[in-house]
Amino acid sequence: MFQDPNYYPNNLEAENKLLAACVLEESSDFYDNVCSNITAKDFYNYKNQLMFTSISNLCAEGIPLTPEAIIEDLKKCKAFEEVEIIDVENIFCKPCTYLSGVQVAEIVKEKSQSRSLIKILRSALNDASEESKTAEELRSRVESQMCDIEDSQRVEIGIQATVDTLKEEFESQLRGEYQEDVVRTHIGLLDQQFGCGGIAAGEVCVISAPT
């Protein structure tokens, strides 16, 4: 992939789930926990950057995170031409929990840092090829820029938030409304081997066959 000059690491599914987590119960609780680690620039998709910026604006003003409020802020920032109503509605319809939001926040941050690293190295490679900088100058610049990339930080989860999330999931199971956040292989016997009937967040499935 690195040979493709137009490719940069990204995970749009994780970005969409992160936005969904930010608007859980139309509250700023989740956003308040990730805003010190995640910024709009960490999103690869431009529409997602704009929606996260609007969420940030609303949280700063203490306005509930409703679809209408986000749309209104996008209009105010003259960004609504880039984002459609369906884009905003989709983040409110996407199944997500506080805990899964924490997991995807780390994924989004890691992809963002990978993109920054690629840009630094590609720039250095270009200057080295053109011999426009000395090796010492390039080494010093690369080291300085790499130090500017923040180390990936885990999003802290408050104990009360964890308890509330687990309680909510348990109650939804009792009501028969719980939706498992998994990727199904649609291979009956294989899906049965997983605890949730599919590959859940944080799980890895390797399928191999003799050659």
PDB file of C-alpha atoms in Angstrom:
ATOM      1  CA  MET A   1       0.000   0.000   0.000  1.00  0.00           C
ATOM      2  CA  PHE A   2       2.825   2.381   0.817  1.00  0.00           C
ATOM      3  CA  GLN A   3       3.817   2.417  -2.850  1.00  0.00           C
ATOM      4  CA  ASP A   4       0.530   4.132  -3.708  1.00  0.00           C
ATOM      5  CA  PRO A   5       1.199   7.886  -3.255  1.00  0.00           C
ATOM      6  CA  ASN A   6      -2.522   8.530  -2.827  1.00  0.00           C
ATOM      7  CA  TYR A   7      -3.062   6.024  -0.019  1.00  0.00           C
ATOM      8  CA  TYR A   8      -3.174   7.001   3.639  1.00  0.00           C
ATOM      9  CA  PRO A   9      -4.223   4.726   6.524  1.00  0.00           C
ATOM     10  CA  ASN A  10      -7.826   5.242   7.603  1.00  0.00           C
ATOM     11  CA  ASN A  11     -10.788   3.463   9.136  1.00  0.00           C
ATOM     12  CA  LEU A  12     -14.051   5.144   8.161  1.00  0.00           C
ATOM     13  CA  GLU A  13     -16.143   2.653  10.150  1.00  0.00           C
ATOM     14  CA  ALA A  14     -14.230   3.579  13.313  1.00  0.00           C
ATOM     15  CA  GLU A  15     -14.672   7.285  12.545  1.00  0.00           C
ATOM     16  CA  ASN A  16     -18.436   6.873  12.138  1.00  0.00           C
ATOM     17  CA  LYS A  17     -18.698   4.910  15.382  1.00  0.00           C
ATOM     18  CA  LEU A  18     -16.660   7.552  17.188  1.00  0.00           C
ATOM     19  CA  LEU A  19     -19.084  10.252  16.053  1.00  0.00           C
ATOM     20  CA  ALA A  20     -21.982   8.045  17.177  1.00  0.00           C
ATOM     21  CA  ALA A  21     -20.370   7.674  20.606  1.00  0.00           C
ATOM     22  CA  CYS A  22     -19.961  11.439  20.876  1.00  0.00           C
ATOM     23  CA  VAL A  23     -23.723  11.966  20.566  1.00  0.00           C
ATOM     24  CA  LEU A  24     -24.804   9.144  22.903  1.00  0.00           C
ATOM     25  CA  GLU A  25     -27.978  10.241  24.718  1.00  0.00           C
ATOM     26  CA  GLU A  26     -27.412  13.701  23.181  1.00  0.00           C
ATOM     27  CA  SER A  27     -24.924  14.297  26.009  1.00  0.00           C
ATOM     28  CA  SER A  28     -21.375  15.670  25.947  1.00  0.00           C
ATOM     29  CA  ASP A  29     -20.114  13.110  28.502  1.00  0.00           C
ATOM     30  CA  PHE A  30     -18.230  10.960  25.995  1.00  0.00           C
ATOM     31  CA  TYR A  31     -16.892  13.936  24.039  1.00  0.00           C
ATOM     32  CA  ASP A  32     -15.549  15.481  27.239  1.00  0.00           C
ATOM     33  CA  ASN A  33     -13.467  12.334  27.789  1.00  0.00           C
ATOM     34  CA  VAL A  34     -11.932  12.184  24.309  1.00  0.00           C
ATOM     35  CA  CYS A  35     -11.567  15.850  23.345  1.00  0.00           C
ATOM     36  CA  SER A  36      -8.092  16.053  24.892  1.00  0.00           C
ATOM     37  CA  ASN A  37      -6.889  13.197  22.641  1.00  0.00           C
ATOM     38  CA  ILE A  38      -9.015  13.547  19.496  1.00  0.00           C
ATOM     39  CA  THR A  39      -9.342  16.585  17.224  1.00  0.00           C
ATOM     40  CA  ALA A  40     -11.126  17.145  13.919  1.00  0.00           C
ATOM     41  CA  LYS A  41      -7.800  16.707  12.093  1.00  0.00           C
ATOM     42  CA  ASP A  42      -7.615  13.118  13.327  1.00  0.00           C
ATOM     43  CA  PHE A  43     -10.525  12.222  11.026  1.00  0.00           C
ATOM     44  CA  TYR A  44      -9.633  11.153   7.499  1.00  0.00           C
ATOM     45  CA  ASN A  45     -13.071  11.806   6.015  1.00  0.00           C
ATOM     46  CA  TYR A  46     -13.723  15.530   5.479  1.00  0.00           C
ATOM     47  CA  LYS A  47     -17.438  15.234   6.299  1.00  0.00           C
ATOM     48  CA  ASN A  48     -16.526  13.589   9.581  1.00  0.00           C
ATOM     49  CA  GLN A  49     -14.095  16.423  10.330  1.00  0.00           C
ATOM     50  CA  LEU A  50     -16.897  18.941   9.854  1.00  0.00           C
ATOM     51  CA  MET A  51     -19.382  17.017  12.001  1.00  0.00           C
ATOM     52  CA  PHE A  52     -16.851  16.554  14.803  1.00  0.00           C
ATOM     53  CA  THR A  53     -16.114  20.287  14.686  1.00  0.00           C
ATOM     54  CA  SER A  54     -19.832  21.030  15.067  1.00  0.00           C
ATOM     55  CA  ILE A  55     -20.057  18.602  17.985  1.00  0.00           C
ATOM     56  CA  SER A  56     -17.108  20.415  19.571  1.00  0.00           C
ATOM     57  CA  ASN A  57     -18.811  23.783  19.078  1.00  0.00           C
ATOM     58  CA  LEU A  58     -22.059  22.589  20.643  1.00  0.00           C
ATOM     59  CA  CYS A  59     -20.305  20.995  23.618  1.00  0.00           C
ATOM     60  CA  ALA A  60     -18.395  24.236  24.239  1.00  0.00           C
ATOM     61  CA  GLU A  61     -21.720  26.099  24.340  1.00  0.00           C
ATOM     62  CA  GLY A  62     -23.458  23.464  26.469  1.00  0.00           C
ATOM     63  CA  ILE A  63     -26.064  22.741  23.792  1.00  0.00           C
ATOM     64  CA  PRO A  64     -27.599  19.205  23.693  1.00  0.00           C
ATOM     65  CA  LEU A  65     -26.240  17.130  20.813  1.00  0.00           C
ATOM     66  CA  THR A  66     -29.378  16.689  18.731  1.00  0.00           C
ATOM     67  CA  PRO A  67     -29.425  16.209  14.941  1.00  0.00           C
ATOM     68  CA  GLU A  68     -31.134  19.581  14.583  1.00  0.00           C
ATOM     69  CA  ALA A  69     -28.456  21.338  16.648  1.00  0.00           C
ATOM     70  CA  ILE A  70     -25.612  19.811  14.617  1.00  0.00           C
ATOM     71  CA  ILE A  71     -27.288  20.732  11.333  1.00  0.00           C
ATOM     72  CA  GLU A  72     -27.850  24.285  12.564  1.00  0.00           C
ATOM     73  CA  ASP A  73     -24.189  24.625  13.588  1.00  0.00           C
ATOM     74  CA  LEU A  74     -23.050  23.269  10.213  1.00  0.00           C
ATOM     75  CA  LYS A  75     -25.181  25.908   8.514  1.00  0.00           C
ATOM     76  CA  LYS A  76     -23.773  28.592  10.793  1.00  0.00           C
ATOM     77  CA  CYS A  77     -20.221  27.548   9.852  1.00  0.00           C
ATOM     78  CA  LYS A  78     -21.214  27.399   6.166  1.00  0.00           C
ATOM     79  CA  ALA A  79     -20.287  23.724   6.098  1.00  0.00           C
ATOM     80  CA  PHE A  80     -23.735  22.298   5.419  1.00  0.00           C
ATOM     81  CA  GLU A  81     -23.070  22.227   1.675  1.00  0.00           C
ATOM     82  CA  GLU A  82     -20.443  19.559   2.333  1.00  0.00           C
ATOM     83  CA  VAL A  83     -22.525  17.500   4.776  1.00  0.00           C
ATOM     84  CA  GLU A  84     -25.973  16.152   3.948  1.00  0.00           C
ATOM     85  CA  ILE A  85     -28.825  15.623   6.403  1.00  0.00           C
ATOM     86  CA  ILE A  86     -28.519  11.865   5.923  1.00  0.00           C
ATOM     87  CA  ASP A  87     -24.875  12.024   7.088  1.00  0.00           C
ATOM     88  CA  VAL A  88     -25.939  13.575  10.388  1.00  0.00           C
ATOM     89  CA  GLU A  89     -28.881  11.214  10.843  1.00  0.00           C
ATOM     90  CA  ASN A  90     -26.656   8.190  10.223  1.00  0.00           C
ATOM     91  CA  ILE A  91     -24.428   8.881  13.229  1.00  0.00           C
ATOM     92  CA  PHE A  92     -27.490   8.947  15.490  1.00  0.00           C
ATOM     93  CA  CYS A  93     -28.744   5.646  14.062  1.00  0.00           C
ATOM     94  CA  LYS A  94     -25.432   3.788  14.342  1.00  0.00           C
ATOM     95  CA  PRO A  95     -25.355   1.289  17.252  1.00  0.00           C
ATOM     96  CA  CYS A  96     -22.601   2.241  19.686  1.00  0.00           C
ATOM     97  CA  THR A  97     -21.777   2.114  23.384  1.00  0.00           C
ATOM     98  CA  TYR A  98     -19.449   4.102  25.584  1.00  0.00           C
ATOM     99  CA  LEU A  99     -16.962   1.245  25.735  1.00  0.00           C
ATOM    100  CA  SER A 100     -16.908   0.593  21.991  1.00  0.00           C
ATOM    101  CA  GLY A 101     -16.536   4.353  21.497  1.00  0.00           C
ATOM    102  CA  VAL A 102     -13.350   4.274  23.561  1.00  0.00           C
ATOM    103  CA  GLN A 103     -11.985   1.460  21.408  1.00  0.00           C
ATOM    104  CA  VAL A 104     -12.654   3.223  18.102  1.00  0.00           C
ATOM    105  CA  ALA A 105     -11.241   6.495  19.465  1.00  0.00           C
ATOM    106  CA  GLU A 106      -7.893   4.751  19.864  1.00  0.00           C
ATOM    107  CA  ILE A 107      -8.150   3.349  16.329  1.00  0.00           C
ATOM    108  CA  VAL A 108      -8.907   6.777  14.846  1.00  0.00           C
ATOM    109  CA  LYS A 109      -5.970   8.305  16.727  1.00  0.00           C
ATOM    110  CA  GLU A 110      -3.584   5.549  15.630  1.00  0.00           C
ATOM    111  CA  LYS A 111      -4.568   5.952  11.960  1.00  0.00           C
ATOM    112  CA  SER A 112      -4.121   9.712  12.237  1.00  0.00           C
ATOM    113  CA  GLN A 113      -0.628   9.317  13.636  1.00  0.00           C
ATOM    114  CA  SER A 114       0.250   6.825  10.902  1.00  0.00           C
ATOM    115  CA  ARG A 115      -0.792   9.360   8.257  1.00  0.00           C
ATOM    116  CA  SER A 116       1.336  12.029   9.903  1.00  0.00           C
ATOM    117  CA  LEU A 117       4.318   9.690   9.960  1.00  0.00           C
ATOM    118  CA  ILE A 118       3.916   8.822   6.273  1.00  0.00           C
ATOM    119  CA  LYS A 119       3.782  12.510   5.336  1.00  0.00           C
ATOM    120  CA  ILE A 120       6.968  13.213   7.300  1.00  0.00           C
ATOM    121  CA  LEU A 121       8.857  10.344   5.699  1.00  0.00           C
ATOM    122  CA  ARG A 122       7.601  11.067   2.184  1.00  0.00           C
ATOM    123  CA  SER A 123       8.673  14.686   2.485  1.00  0.00           C
ATOM    124  CA  ALA A 124      12.117  13.647   3.689  1.00  0.00           C
ATOM    125  CA  LEU A 125      12.387  11.079   0.893  1.00  0.00           C
ATOM    126  CA  ASN A 126      11.512  13.717  -1.695  1.00  0.00           C
ATOM    127  CA  ASP A 127      14.122  16.165  -0.368  1.00  0.00           C
ATOM    128  CA  ALA A 128      16.716  13.417  -0.205  1.00  0.00           C
ATOM    129  CA  SER A 129      16.014  12.423  -3.810  1.00  0.00           C
ATOM    130  CA  GLU A 130      16.354  16.022  -4.967  1.00  0.00           C
ATOM    131  CA  GLU A 131      19.455  16.461  -2.787  1.00  0.00           C
ATOM    132  CA  SER A 132      18.028  19.785  -1.619  1.00  0.00           C
ATOM    133  CA  LYS A 133      18.942  19.091   2.015  1.00  0.00           C
ATOM    134  CA  THR A 134      21.939  17.529   3.687  1.00  0.00           C
ATOM    135  CA  ALA A 135      21.554  14.193   5.433  1.00  0.00           C
ATOM    136  CA  GLU A 136      22.082  15.884   8.792  1.00  0.00           C
ATOM    137  CA  GLU A 137      19.394  18.478   8.079  1.00  0.00           C
ATOM    138  CA  LEU A 138      16.929  15.777   7.065  1.00  0.00           C
ATOM    139  CA  ARG A 139      17.698  13.633  10.102  1.00  0.00           C
ATOM    140  CA  SER A 140      17.246  16.587  12.440  1.00  0.00           C
ATOM    141  CA  ARG A 141      13.970  17.623  10.807  1.00  0.00           C
ATOM    142  CA  VAL A 142      12.519  14.124  10.814  1.00  0.00           C
ATOM    143  CA  GLU A 143      13.420  13.591  14.467  1.00  0.00           C
ATOM    144  CA  SER A 144      11.858  16.924  15.430  1.00  0.00           C
ATOM    145  CA  GLN A 145       8.648  16.270  13.501  1.00  0.00           C
ATOM    146  CA  MET A 146       8.322  12.744  14.846  1.00  0.00           C
ATOM    147  CA  CYS A 147       8.617  14.075  18.382  1.00  0.00           C
ATOM    148  CA  ASP A 148       5.695  16.375  17.592  1.00  0.00           C
ATOM    149  CA  ILE A 149       3.481  13.375  16.933  1.00  0.00           C
ATOM    150  CA  GLU A 150       1.822  12.697  20.246  1.00  0.00           C
ATOM    151  CA  ASP A 151       2.130   9.227  21.666  1.00  0.00           C
ATOM    152  CA  SER A 152      -1.119   7.336  21.402  1.00  0.00           C
ATOM    153  CA  GLN A 153      -3.022   7.859  24.624  1.00  0.00           C
ATOM    154  CA  ARG A 154      -5.717   5.576  25.926  1.00  0.00           C
ATOM    155  CA  VAL A 155      -9.017   7.281  26.599  1.00  0.00           C
ATOM    156  CA  GLU A 156      -9.775   7.089  30.282  1.00  0.00           C
ATOM    157  CA  ILE A 157     -13.092   5.496  31.204  1.00  0.00           C
ATOM    158  CA  GLY A 158     -14.709   6.665  34.400  1.00  0.00           C
ATOM    159  CA  ILE A 159     -15.888   3.890  36.720  1.00  0.00           C
ATOM    160  CA  GLN A 160     -19.405   5.295  36.845  1.00  0.00           C
ATOM    161  CA  ALA A 161     -19.562   5.478  33.043  1.00  0.00           C
ATOM    162  CA  THR A 162     -18.491   1.839  32.823  1.00  0.00           C
ATOM    163  CA  VAL A 163     -21.106   0.761  35.382  1.00  0.00           C
ATOM    164  CA  ASP A 164     -23.839   2.707  33.590  1.00  0.00           C
ATOM    165  CA  THR A 165     -22.897   1.183  30.229  1.00  0.00           C
ATOM    166  CA  LEU A 166     -22.872  -2.393  31.542  1.00  0.00           C
ATOM    167  CA  LYS A 167     -26.178  -1.802  33.344  1.00  0.00           C
ATOM    168  CA  GLU A 168     -27.741  -0.417  30.175  1.00  0.00           C
ATOM    169  CA  GLU A 169     -26.553  -3.394  28.092  1.00  0.00           C
ATOM    170  CA  PHE A 170     -27.817  -5.879  30.688  1.00  0.00           C
ATOM    171  CA  GLU A 171     -31.247  -4.229  30.813  1.00  0.00           C
ATOM    172  CA  SER A 172     -31.467  -4.235  27.006  1.00  0.00           C
ATOM    173  CA  GLN A 173     -30.668  -7.969  27.035  1.00  0.00           C
ATOM    174  CA  LEU A 174     -33.532  -8.569  29.481  1.00  0.00           C
ATOM    175  CA  ARG A 175     -35.859  -6.624  27.175  1.00  0.00           C
ATOM    176  CA  GLY A 176     -34.621  -8.606  24.173  1.00  0.00           C
ATOM    177  CA  GLU A 177     -33.439  -5.398  22.492  1.00  0.00           C
ATOM    178  CA  TYR A 178     -29.668  -5.888  22.785  1.00  0.00           C
ATOM    179  CA  GLN A 179     -27.781  -5.661  19.485  1.00  0.00           C
ATOM    180  CA  GLU A 180     -24.393  -7.322  19.462  1.00  0.00           C
ATOM    181  CA  ASP A 181     -21.677  -5.254  17.808  1.00  0.00           C
ATOM    182  CA  VAL A 182     -20.005  -8.003  15.792  1.00  0.00           C
ATOM    183  CA  VAL A 183     -18.935  -8.867  12.267  1.00  0.00           C
ATOM    184  CA  ARG A 184     -20.469 -12.153  11.177  1.00  0.00           C
ATOM    185  CA  THR A 185     -18.554 -14.508   8.879  1.00  0.00           C
ATOM    186  CA  HIS A 186     -21.831 -16.141   7.785  1.00  0.00           C
ATOM    187  CA  ILE A 187     -20.110 -19.482   8.179  1.00  0.00           C
ATOM    188  CA  GLY A 188     -22.551 -21.139  10.579  1.00  0.00           C
ATOM    189  CA  LEU A 189     -20.207 -23.427  12.456  1.00  0.00           C
ATOM    190  CA  LEU A 190     -17.530 -20.744  12.675  1.00  0.00           C
ATOM    191  CA  ASP A 191     -19.839 -18.002  13.999  1.00  0.00           C
ATOM    192  CA  GLN A 192     -21.041 -20.427  16.684  1.00  0.00           C
ATOM    193  CA  GLN A 193     -17.508 -20.633  18.059  1.00  0.00           C
ATOM    194  CA  PHE A 194     -17.528 -16.932  18.919  1.00  0.00           C
ATOM    195  CA  GLY A 195     -19.143 -15.830  22.139  1.00  0.00           C
ATOM    196  CA  CYS A 196     -21.334 -13.222  20.454  1.00  0.00           C
ATOM    197  CA  GLY A 197     -21.964 -15.104  17.231  1.00  0.00           C
ATOM    198  CA  GLY A 198     -19.375 -13.142  15.292  1.00  0.00           C
ATOM    199  CA  ILE A 199     -16.054 -11.328  15.496  1.00  0.00           C
ATOM    200  CA  ALA A 200     -16.381  -8.662  18.185  1.00  0.00           C
ATOM    201  CA  ALA A 201     -14.289  -5.523  18.727  1.00  0.00           C
ATOM    202  CA  GLY A 202     -10.770  -6.422  19.773  1.00  0.00           C
ATOM    203  CA  GLU A 203     -11.010  -9.987  18.444  1.00  0.00           C
ATOM    204  CA  VAL A 204      -8.936 -11.342  15.571  1.00  0.00           C
ATOM    205  CA  CYS A 205      -9.918 -14.280  13.392  1.00  0.00           C
ATOM    206  CA  VAL A 206      -7.329 -16.032  11.240  1.00  0.00           C
ATOM    207  CA  ILE A 207      -8.545 -18.588   8.699  1.00  0.00           C
ATOM    208  CA  SER A 208      -5.919 -20.744   7.037  1.00  0.00           C
ATOM    209  CA  ALA A 209      -5.882 -23.869   4.926  1.00  0.00           C
ATOM    210  CA  PRO A 210      -3.150 -26.291   3.844  1.00  0.00           C
ATOM    211  CA  THR A 211      -1.602 -25.510   0.477  1.00  0.00           C
TER     212      THR A 211
END
